[in-house]
XYZ file of C-alpha atoms in Angstrom:
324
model
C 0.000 0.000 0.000
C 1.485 3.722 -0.870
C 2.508 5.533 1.823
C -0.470 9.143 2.313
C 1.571 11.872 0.734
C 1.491 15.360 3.097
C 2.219 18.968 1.806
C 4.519 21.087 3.447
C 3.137 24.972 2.181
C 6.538 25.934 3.471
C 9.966 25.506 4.168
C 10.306 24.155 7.838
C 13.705 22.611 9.137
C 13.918 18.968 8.705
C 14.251 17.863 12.117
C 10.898 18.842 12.916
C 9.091 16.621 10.391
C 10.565 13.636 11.439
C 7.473 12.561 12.718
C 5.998 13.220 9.467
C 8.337 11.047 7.383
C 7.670 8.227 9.040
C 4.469 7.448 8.438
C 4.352 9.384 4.901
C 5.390 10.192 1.756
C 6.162 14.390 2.049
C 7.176 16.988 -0.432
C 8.099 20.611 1.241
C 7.665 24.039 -0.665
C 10.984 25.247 -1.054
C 10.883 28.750 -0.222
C 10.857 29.985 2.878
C 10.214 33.480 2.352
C 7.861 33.404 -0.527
C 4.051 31.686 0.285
C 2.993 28.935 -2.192
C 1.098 29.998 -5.035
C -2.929 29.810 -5.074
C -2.471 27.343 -8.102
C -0.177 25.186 -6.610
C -1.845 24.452 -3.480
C -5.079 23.683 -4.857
C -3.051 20.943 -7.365
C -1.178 19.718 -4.140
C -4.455 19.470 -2.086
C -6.046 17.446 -4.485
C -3.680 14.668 -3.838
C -2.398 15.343 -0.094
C -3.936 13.182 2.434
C -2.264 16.126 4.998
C -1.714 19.674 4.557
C 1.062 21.580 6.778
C -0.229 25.167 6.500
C 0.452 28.924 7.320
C -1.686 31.292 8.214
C -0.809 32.589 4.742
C -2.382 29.611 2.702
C -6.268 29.984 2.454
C -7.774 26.641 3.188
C -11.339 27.755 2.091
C -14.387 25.509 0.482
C -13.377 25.715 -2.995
C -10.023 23.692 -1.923
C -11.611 21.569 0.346
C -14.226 20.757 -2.650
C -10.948 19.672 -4.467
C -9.233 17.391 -1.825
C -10.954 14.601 -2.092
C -8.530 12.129 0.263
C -7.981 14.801 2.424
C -7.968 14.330 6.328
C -5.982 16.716 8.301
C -4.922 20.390 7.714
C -2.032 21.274 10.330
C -1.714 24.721 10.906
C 1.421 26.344 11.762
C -0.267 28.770 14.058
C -2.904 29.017 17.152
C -5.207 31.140 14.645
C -6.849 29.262 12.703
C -9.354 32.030 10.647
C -7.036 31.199 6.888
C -9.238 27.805 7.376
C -12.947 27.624 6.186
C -13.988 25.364 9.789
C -17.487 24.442 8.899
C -16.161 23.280 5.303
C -13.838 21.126 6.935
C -15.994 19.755 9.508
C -18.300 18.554 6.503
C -15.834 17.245 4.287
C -14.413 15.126 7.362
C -11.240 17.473 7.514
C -9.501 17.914 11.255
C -7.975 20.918 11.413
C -5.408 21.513 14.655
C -3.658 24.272 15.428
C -0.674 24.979 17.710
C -1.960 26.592 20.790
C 0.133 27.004 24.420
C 3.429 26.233 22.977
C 3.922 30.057 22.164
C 1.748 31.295 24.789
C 4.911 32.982 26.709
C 6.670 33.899 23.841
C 3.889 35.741 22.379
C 3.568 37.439 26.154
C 6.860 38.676 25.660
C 6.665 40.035 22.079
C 3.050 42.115 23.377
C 4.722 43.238 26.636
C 7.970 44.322 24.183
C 5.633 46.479 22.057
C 4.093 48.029 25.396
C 7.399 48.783 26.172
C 9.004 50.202 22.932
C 5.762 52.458 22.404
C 5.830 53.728 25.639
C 9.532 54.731 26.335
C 9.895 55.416 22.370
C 12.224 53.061 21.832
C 12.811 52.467 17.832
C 12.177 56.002 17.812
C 15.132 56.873 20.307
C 17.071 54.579 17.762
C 16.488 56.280 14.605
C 17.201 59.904 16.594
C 20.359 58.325 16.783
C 20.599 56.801 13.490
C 19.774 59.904 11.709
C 22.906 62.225 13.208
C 20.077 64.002 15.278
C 21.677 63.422 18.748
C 23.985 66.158 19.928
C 22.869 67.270 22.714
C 20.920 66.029 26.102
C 18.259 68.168 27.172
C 15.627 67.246 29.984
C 12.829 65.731 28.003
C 14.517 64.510 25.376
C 12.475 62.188 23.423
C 10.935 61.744 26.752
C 8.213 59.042 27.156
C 5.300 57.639 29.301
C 5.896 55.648 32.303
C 4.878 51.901 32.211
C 4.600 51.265 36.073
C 1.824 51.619 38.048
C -0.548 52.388 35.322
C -3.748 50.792 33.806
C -3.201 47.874 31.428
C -6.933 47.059 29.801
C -6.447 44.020 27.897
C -9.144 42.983 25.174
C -9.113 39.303 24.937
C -8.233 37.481 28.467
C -7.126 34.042 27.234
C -4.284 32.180 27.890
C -1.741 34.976 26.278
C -4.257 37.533 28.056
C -3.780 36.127 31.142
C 0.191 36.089 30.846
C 0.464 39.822 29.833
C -1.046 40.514 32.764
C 1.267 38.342 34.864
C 4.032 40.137 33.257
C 2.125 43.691 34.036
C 2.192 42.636 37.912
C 5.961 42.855 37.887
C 5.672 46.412 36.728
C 2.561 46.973 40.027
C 0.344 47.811 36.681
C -3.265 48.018 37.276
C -5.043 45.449 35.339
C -8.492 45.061 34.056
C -9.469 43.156 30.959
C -12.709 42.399 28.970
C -13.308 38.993 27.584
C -16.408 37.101 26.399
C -16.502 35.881 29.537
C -14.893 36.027 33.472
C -11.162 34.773 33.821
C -11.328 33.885 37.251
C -7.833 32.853 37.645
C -6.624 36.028 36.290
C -8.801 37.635 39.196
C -7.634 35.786 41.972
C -4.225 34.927 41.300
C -3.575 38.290 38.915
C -5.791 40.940 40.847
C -7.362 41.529 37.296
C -10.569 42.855 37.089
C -13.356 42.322 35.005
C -14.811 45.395 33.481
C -16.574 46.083 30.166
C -15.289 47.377 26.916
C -16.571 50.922 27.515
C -15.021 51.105 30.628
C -11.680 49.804 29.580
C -11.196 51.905 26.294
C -12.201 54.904 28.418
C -9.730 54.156 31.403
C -6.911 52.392 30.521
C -3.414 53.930 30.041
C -2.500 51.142 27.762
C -5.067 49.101 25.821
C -3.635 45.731 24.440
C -5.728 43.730 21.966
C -5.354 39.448 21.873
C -8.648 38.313 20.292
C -8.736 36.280 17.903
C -10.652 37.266 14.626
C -13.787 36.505 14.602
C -16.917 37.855 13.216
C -17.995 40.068 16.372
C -14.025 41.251 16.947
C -13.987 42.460 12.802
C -13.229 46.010 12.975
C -14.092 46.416 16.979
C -11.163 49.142 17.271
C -12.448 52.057 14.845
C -12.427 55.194 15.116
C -15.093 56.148 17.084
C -13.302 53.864 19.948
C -10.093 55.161 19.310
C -11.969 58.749 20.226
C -12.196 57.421 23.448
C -9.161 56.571 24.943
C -7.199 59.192 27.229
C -4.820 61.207 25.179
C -1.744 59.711 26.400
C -2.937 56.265 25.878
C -0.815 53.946 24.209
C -2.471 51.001 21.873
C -1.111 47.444 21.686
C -1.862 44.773 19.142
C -0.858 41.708 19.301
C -4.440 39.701 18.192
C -5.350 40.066 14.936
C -5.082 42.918 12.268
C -8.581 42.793 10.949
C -9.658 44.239 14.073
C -8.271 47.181 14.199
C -9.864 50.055 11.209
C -6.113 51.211 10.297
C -7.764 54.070 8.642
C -9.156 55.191 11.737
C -5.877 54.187 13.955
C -4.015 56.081 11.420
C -5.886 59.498 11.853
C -6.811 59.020 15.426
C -2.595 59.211 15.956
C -1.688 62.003 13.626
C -5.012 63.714 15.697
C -3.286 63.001 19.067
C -6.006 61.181 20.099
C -3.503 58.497 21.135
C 0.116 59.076 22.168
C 1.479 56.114 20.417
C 0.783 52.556 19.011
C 2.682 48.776 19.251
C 1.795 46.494 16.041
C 2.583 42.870 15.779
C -0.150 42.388 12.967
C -1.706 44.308 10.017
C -5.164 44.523 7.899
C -3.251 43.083 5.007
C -0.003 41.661 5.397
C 3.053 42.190 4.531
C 2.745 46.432 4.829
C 4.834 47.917 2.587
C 8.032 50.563 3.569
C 5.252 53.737 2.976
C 2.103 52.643 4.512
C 0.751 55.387 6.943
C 1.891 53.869 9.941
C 5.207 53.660 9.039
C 5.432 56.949 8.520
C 4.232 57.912 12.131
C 7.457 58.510 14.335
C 5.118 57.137 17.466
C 4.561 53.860 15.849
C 6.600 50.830 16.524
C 5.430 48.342 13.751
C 6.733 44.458 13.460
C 6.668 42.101 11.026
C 4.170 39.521 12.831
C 6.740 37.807 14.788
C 4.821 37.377 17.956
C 5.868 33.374 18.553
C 9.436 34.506 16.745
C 11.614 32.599 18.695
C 13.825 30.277 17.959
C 13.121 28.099 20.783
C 8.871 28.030 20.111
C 8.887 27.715 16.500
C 10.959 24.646 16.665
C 8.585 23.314 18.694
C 5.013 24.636 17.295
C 7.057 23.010 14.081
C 7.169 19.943 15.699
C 3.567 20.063 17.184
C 2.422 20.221 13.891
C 4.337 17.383 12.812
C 2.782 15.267 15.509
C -0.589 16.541 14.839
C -0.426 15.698 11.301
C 1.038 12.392 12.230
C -1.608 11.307 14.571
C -4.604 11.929 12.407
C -2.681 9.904 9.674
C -2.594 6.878 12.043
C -6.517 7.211 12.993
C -5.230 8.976 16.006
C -6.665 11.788 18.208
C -4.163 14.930 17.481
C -2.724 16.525 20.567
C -4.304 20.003 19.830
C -7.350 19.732 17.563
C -9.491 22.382 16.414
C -12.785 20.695 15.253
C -12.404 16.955 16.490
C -15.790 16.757 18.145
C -17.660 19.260 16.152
């Protein structure tokens, strides 16, 4: 009997498909900086029993339609919104995802942002960078204070919940709003629960973590953004598509905000001369929040293992729809 054949959308390192390879046949896109084309992946899916995706590689109905002997899509990623669900649930597809392995990492990269925004970090390098420091002068390129302020964070899951364990260190005042309570955060955190309105309207620093869903689409706009305190600084580490950019753009040059942290985009990759990089109180990244060395190795080899179980009529270690 031939060996089920799995597509790699992109290049991984070897040693974390080893898991893979031995109970499949597996070809790898060979480019690592350059996402497979639309055409390609829909001939590939037609004969893959396994998928190994990005969150770059739309897995949507019309490819599902196509992928006849298809049984698991592994996604390289805790998001999961590049995958049509219910069209995957009905075609007998399990989709899993690679949640809790980058939970800390991704902590760090949002608390980073908070940081560089705040204390105008990249913008203290470029001073610098441009021949413009020659002189110290009292408030020079002088920032906001991190400590002892409000953190409101939008989106108390597991990354949610350790931001604010890293915003304790710093005696920050936390309160989030979620879809519902996080009563570990309370007890063990001192966060506190508090609605959207309330959090927009008092935080110093407003971090967003949802995921993208229908109901988060566009949530930060700019009558929300009108909100905020003036010195507020804006944090997101969640999903582009909710944030207007439009509407974060203007609400900045306005000085409605006093600066903004971005780990994700409306449309990715932004290009050198999109509005925000143009704003000197903008720290903007290229979506590296689970960047690390360490955490991509293993969210590499999650997937790997996910893919692998499915294959052998297995339960996956972190599935999306299994019992949907």
């Amino acid at each position: 009997m031939d060996n089920p054949y799995v597509f790699i959308t992109r290049k991984v390192p070897e040693e974390t498909i080893q898991a893979i390879r031995e109970v499949a046949d597996v070809k790898m896109w060979d480019h690592e900086d350059k996402p497979v084309p639309r055409d390609i992946l829909l001939e590939e899916a037609e004969q893959a029993s396994g998928l190994y995706t990005m969150l770059t590689d739309q897995i949507d109905r019309e490819l599902l339609n196509r992928a006849k002997i298809l049984k698991v899509v592994g996604n390289l990623a805790v998001g999961y919104d590049n995958i049509d669900l219910d069209a995957a649930t009905e075609h007998n597809v399990i989709v899993t995802n690679t949640p809790d392995v980058l939970t800390d990492t991704t902590a760090d990269l949002a608390f980073a942002l908070l940081m560089a925004a705040a204390r105008r970090v990249t913008e203290a390098e470029r001073y610098i960078a441009d021949g413009k420091w020659v002189n110290w002068s009292p408030l020079l390129l002088a920032g906001h204070d991190i400590h002892h302020k409000k953190i409101g964070i939008v989106g108390m899951g597991r990354i949610g919940e350790t931001v604010a364990k890293r915003a304790t260190g710093f005696e920050m005042d936390i309160q989030y709003h979620n879809r519902s309570r996080n009563e570990r955060a309370e007890q063990e955190l001192g966060a506190k629960y508090v609605s959207f309105d309330e959090l927009i309207e008092t935080s110093d620093f407003v971090v967003n973590l949802t995921p993208l869903t229908p109901e988060t689409t566009g949530m930060f706009n700019g009558e929300v953004f009108s909100k905020m305190k003036k010195n507020a600084i804006f944090v997101n580490a969640g999903r582009g598509g909710s944030v207007v950019e439009d509407d974060l753009v203007k609400a900045l040059e306005q000085k409605e905000l006093a600066g903004a942290g971005l780990d994700v985009f409306e449309k990715e990759p932004i290009q050198k001369d999109h509005p925000l990089m143009k704003l000197p109180n903008v720290v903007c990244l290229p979506h590296i929040g689970s960047s690390s060395i360490e955490t991509r190795m293993e969210m590499c080899r999650l997937t790997s293992r996910n893919i692998r179980n499915v294959l052998l009529g297995e339960k996956p270690e972190t599935p999306v729809n299994w019992n949907r």
